[in-house]
mmCIF file of C-alpha atoms in Angstrom:
data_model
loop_
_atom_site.group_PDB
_atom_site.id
_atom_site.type_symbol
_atom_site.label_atom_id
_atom_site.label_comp_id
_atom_site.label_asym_id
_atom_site.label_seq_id
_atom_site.Cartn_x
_atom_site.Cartn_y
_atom_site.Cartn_z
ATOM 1 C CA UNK A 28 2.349 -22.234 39.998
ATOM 2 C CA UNK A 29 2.515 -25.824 39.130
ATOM 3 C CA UNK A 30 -0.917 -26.868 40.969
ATOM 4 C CA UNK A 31 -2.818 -23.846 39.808
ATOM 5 C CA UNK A 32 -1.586 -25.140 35.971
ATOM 6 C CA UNK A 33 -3.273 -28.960 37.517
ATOM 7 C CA UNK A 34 -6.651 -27.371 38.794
ATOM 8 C CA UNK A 35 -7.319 -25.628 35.336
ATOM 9 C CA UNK A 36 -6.731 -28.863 33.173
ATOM 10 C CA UNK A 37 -8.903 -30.490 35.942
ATOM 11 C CA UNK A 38 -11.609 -28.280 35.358
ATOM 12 C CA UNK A 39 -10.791 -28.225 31.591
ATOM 13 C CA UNK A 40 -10.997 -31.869 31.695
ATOM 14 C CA UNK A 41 -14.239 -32.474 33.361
ATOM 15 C CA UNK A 42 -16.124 -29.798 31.600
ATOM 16 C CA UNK A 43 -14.737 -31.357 28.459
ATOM 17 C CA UNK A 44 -16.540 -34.913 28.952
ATOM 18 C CA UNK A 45 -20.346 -33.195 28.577
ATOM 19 C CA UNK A 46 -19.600 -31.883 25.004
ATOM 20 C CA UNK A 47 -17.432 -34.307 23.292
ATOM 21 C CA UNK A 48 -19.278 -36.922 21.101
ATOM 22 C CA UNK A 49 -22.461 -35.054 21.288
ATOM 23 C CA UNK A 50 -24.668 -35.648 18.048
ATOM 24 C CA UNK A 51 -25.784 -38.635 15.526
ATOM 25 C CA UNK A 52 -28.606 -38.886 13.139
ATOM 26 C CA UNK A 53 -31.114 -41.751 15.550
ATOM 27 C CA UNK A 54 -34.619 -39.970 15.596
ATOM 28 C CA UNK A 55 -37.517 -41.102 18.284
ATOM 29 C CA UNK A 56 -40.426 -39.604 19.584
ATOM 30 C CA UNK A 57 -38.997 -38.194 23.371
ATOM 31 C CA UNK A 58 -40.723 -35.144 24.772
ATOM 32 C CA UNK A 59 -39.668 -32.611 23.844
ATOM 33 C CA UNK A 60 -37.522 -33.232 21.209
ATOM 34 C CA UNK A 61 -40.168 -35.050 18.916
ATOM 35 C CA UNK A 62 -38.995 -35.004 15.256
ATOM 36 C CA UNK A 63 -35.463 -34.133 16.497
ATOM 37 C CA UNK A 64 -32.059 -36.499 15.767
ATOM 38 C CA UNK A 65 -30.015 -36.874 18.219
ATOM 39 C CA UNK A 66 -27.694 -34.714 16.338
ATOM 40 C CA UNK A 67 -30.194 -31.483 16.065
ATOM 41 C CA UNK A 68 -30.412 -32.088 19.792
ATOM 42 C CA UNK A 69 -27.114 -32.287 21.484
ATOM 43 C CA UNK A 70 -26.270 -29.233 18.828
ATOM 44 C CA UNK A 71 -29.343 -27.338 20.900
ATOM 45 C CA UNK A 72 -27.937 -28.461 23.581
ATOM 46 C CA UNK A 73 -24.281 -27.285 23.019
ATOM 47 C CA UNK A 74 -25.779 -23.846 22.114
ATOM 48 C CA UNK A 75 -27.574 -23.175 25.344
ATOM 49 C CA UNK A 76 -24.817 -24.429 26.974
ATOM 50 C CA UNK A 77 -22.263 -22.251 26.030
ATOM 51 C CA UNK A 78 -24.536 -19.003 25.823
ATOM 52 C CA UNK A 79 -25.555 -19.285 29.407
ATOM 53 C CA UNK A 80 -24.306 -16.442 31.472
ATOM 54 C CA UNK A 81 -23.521 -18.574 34.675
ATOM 55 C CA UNK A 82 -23.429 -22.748 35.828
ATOM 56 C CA UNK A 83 -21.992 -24.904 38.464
ATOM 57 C CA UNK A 84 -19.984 -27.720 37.326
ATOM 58 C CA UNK A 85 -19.403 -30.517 39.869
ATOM 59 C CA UNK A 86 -16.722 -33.432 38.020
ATOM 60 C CA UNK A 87 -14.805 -36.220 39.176
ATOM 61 C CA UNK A 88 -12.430 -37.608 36.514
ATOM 62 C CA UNK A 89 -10.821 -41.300 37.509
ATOM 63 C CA UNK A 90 -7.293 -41.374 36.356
ATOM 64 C CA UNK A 91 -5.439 -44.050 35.007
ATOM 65 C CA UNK A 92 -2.542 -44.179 37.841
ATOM 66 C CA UNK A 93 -5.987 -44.647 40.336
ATOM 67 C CA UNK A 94 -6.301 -41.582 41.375
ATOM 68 C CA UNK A 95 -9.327 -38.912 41.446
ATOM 69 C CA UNK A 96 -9.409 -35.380 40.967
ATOM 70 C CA UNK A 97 -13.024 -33.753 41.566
ATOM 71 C CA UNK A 98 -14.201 -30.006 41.124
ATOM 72 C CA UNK A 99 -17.092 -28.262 42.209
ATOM 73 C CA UNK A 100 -17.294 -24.715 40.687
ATOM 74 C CA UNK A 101 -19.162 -22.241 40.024
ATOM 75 C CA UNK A 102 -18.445 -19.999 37.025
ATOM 76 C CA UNK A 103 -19.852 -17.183 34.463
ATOM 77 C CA UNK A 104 -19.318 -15.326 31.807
ATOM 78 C CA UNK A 105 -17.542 -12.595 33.580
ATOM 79 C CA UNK A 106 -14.952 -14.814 35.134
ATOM 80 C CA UNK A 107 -15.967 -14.708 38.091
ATOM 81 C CA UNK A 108 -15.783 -17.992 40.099
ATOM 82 C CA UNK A 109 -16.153 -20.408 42.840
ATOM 83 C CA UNK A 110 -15.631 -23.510 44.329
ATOM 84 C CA UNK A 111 -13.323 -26.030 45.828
ATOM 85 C CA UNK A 112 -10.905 -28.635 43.695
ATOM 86 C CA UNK A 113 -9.764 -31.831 45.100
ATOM 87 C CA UNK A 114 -6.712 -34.251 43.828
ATOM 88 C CA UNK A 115 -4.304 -37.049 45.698
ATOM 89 C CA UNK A 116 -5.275 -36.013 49.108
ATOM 90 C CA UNK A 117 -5.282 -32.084 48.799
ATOM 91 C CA UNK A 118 -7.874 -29.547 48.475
ATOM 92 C CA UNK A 119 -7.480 -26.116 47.751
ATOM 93 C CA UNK A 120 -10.321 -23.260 47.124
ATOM 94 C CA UNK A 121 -10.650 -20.881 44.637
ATOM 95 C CA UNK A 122 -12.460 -17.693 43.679
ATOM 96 C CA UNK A 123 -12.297 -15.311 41.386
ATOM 97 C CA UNK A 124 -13.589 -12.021 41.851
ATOM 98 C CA UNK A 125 -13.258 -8.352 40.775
ATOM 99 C CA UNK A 126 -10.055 -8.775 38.527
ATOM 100 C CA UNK A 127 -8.221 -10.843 41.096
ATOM 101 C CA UNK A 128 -7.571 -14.876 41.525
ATOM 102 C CA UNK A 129 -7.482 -16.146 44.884
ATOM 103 C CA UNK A 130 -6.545 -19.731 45.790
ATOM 104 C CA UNK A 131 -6.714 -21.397 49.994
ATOM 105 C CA UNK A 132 -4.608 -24.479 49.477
ATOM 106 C CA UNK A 133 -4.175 -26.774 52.786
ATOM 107 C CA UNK A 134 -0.653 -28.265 53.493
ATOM 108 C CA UNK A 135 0.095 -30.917 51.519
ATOM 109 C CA UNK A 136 -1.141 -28.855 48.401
ATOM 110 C CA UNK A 137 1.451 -26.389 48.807
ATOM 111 C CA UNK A 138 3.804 -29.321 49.628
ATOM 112 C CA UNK A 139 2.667 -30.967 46.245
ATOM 113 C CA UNK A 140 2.578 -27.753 44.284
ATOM 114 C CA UNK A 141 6.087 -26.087 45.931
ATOM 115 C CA UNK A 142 8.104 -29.595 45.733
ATOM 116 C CA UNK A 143 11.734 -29.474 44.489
ATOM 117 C CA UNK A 144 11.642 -25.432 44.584
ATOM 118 C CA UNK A 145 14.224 -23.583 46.383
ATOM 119 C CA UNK A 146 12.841 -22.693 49.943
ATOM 120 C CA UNK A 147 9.479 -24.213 49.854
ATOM 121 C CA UNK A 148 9.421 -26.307 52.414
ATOM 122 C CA UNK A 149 9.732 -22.878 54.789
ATOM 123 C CA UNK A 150 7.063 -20.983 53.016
ATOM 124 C CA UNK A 151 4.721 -24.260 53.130
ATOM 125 C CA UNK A 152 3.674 -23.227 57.163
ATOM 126 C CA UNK A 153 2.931 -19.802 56.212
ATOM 127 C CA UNK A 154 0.551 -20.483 52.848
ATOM 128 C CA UNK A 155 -1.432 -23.209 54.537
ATOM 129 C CA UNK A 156 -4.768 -22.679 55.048
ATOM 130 C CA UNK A 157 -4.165 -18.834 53.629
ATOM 131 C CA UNK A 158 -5.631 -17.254 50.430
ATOM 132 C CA UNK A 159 -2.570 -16.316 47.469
ATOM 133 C CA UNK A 160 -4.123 -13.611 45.366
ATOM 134 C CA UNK A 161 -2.786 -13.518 41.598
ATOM 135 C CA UNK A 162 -4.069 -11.115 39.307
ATOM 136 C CA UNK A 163 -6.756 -13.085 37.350
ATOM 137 C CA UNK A 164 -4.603 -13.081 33.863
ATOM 138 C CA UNK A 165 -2.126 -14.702 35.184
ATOM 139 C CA UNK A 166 -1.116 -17.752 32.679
ATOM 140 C CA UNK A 167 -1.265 -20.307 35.300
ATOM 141 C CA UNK A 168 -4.960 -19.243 36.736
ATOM 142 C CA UNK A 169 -6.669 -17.057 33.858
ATOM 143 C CA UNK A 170 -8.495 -20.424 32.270
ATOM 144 C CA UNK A 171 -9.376 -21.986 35.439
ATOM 145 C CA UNK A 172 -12.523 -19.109 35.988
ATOM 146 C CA UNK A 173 -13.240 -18.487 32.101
ATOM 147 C CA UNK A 174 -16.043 -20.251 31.640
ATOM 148 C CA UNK A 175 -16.369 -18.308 27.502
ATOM 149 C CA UNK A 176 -13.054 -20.031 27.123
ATOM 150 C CA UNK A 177 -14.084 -23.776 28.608
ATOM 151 C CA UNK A 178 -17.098 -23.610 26.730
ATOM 152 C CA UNK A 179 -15.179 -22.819 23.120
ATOM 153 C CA UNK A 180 -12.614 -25.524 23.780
ATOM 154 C CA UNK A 181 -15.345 -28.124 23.721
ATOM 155 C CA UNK A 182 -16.922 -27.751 20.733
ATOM 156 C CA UNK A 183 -14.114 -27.419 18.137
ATOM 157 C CA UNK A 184 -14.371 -31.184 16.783
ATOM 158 C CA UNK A 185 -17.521 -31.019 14.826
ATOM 159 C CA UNK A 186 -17.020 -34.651 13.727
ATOM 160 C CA UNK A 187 -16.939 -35.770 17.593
ATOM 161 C CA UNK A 188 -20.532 -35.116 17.200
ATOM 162 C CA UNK A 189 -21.519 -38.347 15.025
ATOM 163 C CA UNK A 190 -23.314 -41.595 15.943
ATOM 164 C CA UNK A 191 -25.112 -41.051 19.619
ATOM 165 C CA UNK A 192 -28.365 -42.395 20.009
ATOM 166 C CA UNK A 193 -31.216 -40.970 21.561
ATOM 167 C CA UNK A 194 -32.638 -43.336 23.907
ATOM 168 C CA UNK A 195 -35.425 -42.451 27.453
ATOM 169 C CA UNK A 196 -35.541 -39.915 29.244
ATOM 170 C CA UNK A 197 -33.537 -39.919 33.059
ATOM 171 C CA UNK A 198 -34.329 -37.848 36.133
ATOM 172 C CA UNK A 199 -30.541 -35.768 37.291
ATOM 173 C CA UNK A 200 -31.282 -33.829 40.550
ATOM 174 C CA UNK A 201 -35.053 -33.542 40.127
ATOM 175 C CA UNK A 202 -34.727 -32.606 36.726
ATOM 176 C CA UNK A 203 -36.336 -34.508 33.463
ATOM 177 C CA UNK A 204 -33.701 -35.433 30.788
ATOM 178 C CA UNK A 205 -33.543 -36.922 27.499
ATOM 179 C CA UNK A 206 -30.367 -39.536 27.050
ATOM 180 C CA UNK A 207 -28.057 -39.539 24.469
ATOM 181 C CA UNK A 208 -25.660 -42.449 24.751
ATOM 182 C CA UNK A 209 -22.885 -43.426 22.408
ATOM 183 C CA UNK A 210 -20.098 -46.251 22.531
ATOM 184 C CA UNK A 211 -16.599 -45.243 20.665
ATOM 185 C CA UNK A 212 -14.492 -47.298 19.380
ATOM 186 C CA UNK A 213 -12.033 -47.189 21.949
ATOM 187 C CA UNK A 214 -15.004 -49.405 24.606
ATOM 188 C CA UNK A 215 -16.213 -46.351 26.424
ATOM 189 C CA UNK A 216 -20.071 -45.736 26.624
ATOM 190 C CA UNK A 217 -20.437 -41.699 26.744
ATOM 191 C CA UNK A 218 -24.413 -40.257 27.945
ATOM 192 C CA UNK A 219 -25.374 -37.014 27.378
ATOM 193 C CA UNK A 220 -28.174 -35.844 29.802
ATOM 194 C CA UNK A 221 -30.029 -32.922 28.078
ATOM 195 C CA UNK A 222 -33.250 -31.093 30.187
ATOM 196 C CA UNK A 223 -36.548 -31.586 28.469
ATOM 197 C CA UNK A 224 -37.997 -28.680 30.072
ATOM 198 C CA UNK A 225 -36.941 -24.996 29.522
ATOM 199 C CA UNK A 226 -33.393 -24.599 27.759
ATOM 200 C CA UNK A 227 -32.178 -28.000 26.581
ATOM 201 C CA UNK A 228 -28.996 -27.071 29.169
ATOM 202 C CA UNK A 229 -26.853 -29.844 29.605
ATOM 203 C CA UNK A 230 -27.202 -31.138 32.961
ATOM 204 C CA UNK A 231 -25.120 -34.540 33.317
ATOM 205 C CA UNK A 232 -22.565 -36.553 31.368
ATOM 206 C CA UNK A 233 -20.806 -39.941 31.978
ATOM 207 C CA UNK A 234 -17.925 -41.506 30.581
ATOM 208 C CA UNK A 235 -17.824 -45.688 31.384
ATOM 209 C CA UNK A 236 -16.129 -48.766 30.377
ATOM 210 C CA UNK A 237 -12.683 -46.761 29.296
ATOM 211 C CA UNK A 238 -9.194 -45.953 31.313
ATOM 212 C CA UNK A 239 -10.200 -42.716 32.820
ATOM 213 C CA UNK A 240 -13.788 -43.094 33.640
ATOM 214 C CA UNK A 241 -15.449 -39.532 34.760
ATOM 215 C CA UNK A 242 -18.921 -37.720 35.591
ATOM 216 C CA UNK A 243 -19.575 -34.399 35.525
ATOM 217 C CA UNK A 244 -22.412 -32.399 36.460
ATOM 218 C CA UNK A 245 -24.343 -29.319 35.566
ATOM 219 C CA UNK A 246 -26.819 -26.935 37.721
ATOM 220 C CA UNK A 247 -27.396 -23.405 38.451
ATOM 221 C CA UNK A 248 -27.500 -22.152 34.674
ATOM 222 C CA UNK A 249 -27.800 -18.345 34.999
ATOM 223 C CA UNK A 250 -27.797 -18.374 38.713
ATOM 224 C CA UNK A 251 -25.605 -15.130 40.123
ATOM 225 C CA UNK A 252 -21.951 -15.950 41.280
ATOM 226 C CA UNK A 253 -20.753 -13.395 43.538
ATOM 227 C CA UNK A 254 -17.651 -14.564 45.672
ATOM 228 C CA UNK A 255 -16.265 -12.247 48.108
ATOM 229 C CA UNK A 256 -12.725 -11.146 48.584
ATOM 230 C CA UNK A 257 -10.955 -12.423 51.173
ATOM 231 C CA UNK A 258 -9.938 -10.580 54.222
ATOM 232 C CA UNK A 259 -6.726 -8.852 53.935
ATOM 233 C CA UNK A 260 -5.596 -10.585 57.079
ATOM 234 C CA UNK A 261 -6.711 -14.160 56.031
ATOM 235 C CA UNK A 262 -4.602 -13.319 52.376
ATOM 236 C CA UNK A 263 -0.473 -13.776 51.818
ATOM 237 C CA UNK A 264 1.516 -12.624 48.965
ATOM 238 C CA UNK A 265 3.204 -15.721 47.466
ATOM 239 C CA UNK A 266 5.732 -13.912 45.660
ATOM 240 C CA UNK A 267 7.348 -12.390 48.776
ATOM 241 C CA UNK A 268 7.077 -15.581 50.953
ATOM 242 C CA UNK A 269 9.189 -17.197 48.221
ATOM 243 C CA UNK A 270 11.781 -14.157 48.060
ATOM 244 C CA UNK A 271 12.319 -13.752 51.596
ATOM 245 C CA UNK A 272 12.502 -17.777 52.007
ATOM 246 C CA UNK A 273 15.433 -17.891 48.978
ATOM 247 C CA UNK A 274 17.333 -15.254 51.218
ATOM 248 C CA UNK A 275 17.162 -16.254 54.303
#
């Protein structure tokens, strides 16, 4: 499906801001890092990061034709997932539980994500508002609630990881942070929010001054993520809308 393929690079995308750039050699005296660069601690920070069994991620990315797309999920490292994505006026849920994908889109999602196919607008009614179940690897949905797989894809650009500066530490959500703030050359200031307390988790990033300006959020590290299944009468198989819509 077209909009599931959307929500993952969404996800993908927002995720993506907290670990690019991460590093640089500028030493200071912050609590707890004393004695660290900012390089030793973003790569701390990467590490807990990606070896935490569970997070929420809550993003909004600001694209460049003025629209947003936001996500608020929940994830861990059994795929199962959470949460609600938002983009051009739709919202649709997801979760991801016990082997199986399940996405509630309202109407103009399925509008958006069924345009131009053959009997979609009479299927559109009938999906609104409805959970479609796919199995979870399915190629459109499989990356969307694999959070071993987000994590992975952030981190391949060691070099990305040169020239941010540690400067003071910030308070995100109640939480104590050290900053680590670097400007590229392309006039976009990136901060890195690492905790100062307990696992140096990432727990904010911010991307200003550029094209596509974004935030995205981190909580919840190793918190349980247990979505249920929807009820079989609030769920709709997509694949035989579509078929009985192309033959009627």
């Amino acid at each position: 499906m077209k909009g599931s393929r959307t929500m993952a690079a969404v996800v993908t995308g927002a995720a993506l801001v907290a670990l690019s750039g991460c590093g640089g050699d500028d030493s200071g005296d912050d609590k707890p890092f004393a004695g660290k660069s900012a390089d030793q601690i973003a790569a701390d920070a990467v590490e807990a990061t990606q070896q935490a069994d569970s997070m929420h991620m809550k993003g909004t990315v600001q694209q460049s034709a003025g629209s947003k797309m936001t996500v608020d999920l929940s994830v861990d490292n059994s795929k199962n997932c959470d949460g609600t994505i938002r983009a051009d006026g739709t919202s649709a849920d997801v979760r991801n539980t016990k082997g199986t994908f399940y996405l509630r889109g309202d109407e103009k999602y399925w509008q958006n994500a069924l345009k131009g196919q053959a009997g979609g607008d009479k299927i559109v009614p009938k999906l609104a508002d409805k959970w479609v179940k796919a199995p979870a690897d399915d190629t459109t949905t499989k990356s969307l609630c694999d959070k071993n797989a987000l994590m992975a894809s952030m981190d391949k650009d060691k070099s990305e990881r040169k020239g941010m500066k540690k400067g003071s530490t910030a308070t995100v959500d109640g939480a104590e942070t050290v900053r680590l703030t670097k400007k590229t050359s392309g006039g976009e200031t990136l901060t890195l929010y690492v905790a100062t307390e307990g696992k140096p988790y990432i727990l904010r990033s911010t991307s200003t001054g550029g094209k596509d300006p974004n935030t995205a959020t981190f909580s919840d590290y190793g918190k349980s993520v247990s979505p249920e299944a929807p009820a079989p009468g609030d769920t709709v198989d997509l694949k035989k809308l579509a078929a009985s819509a192309q033959k009627a």
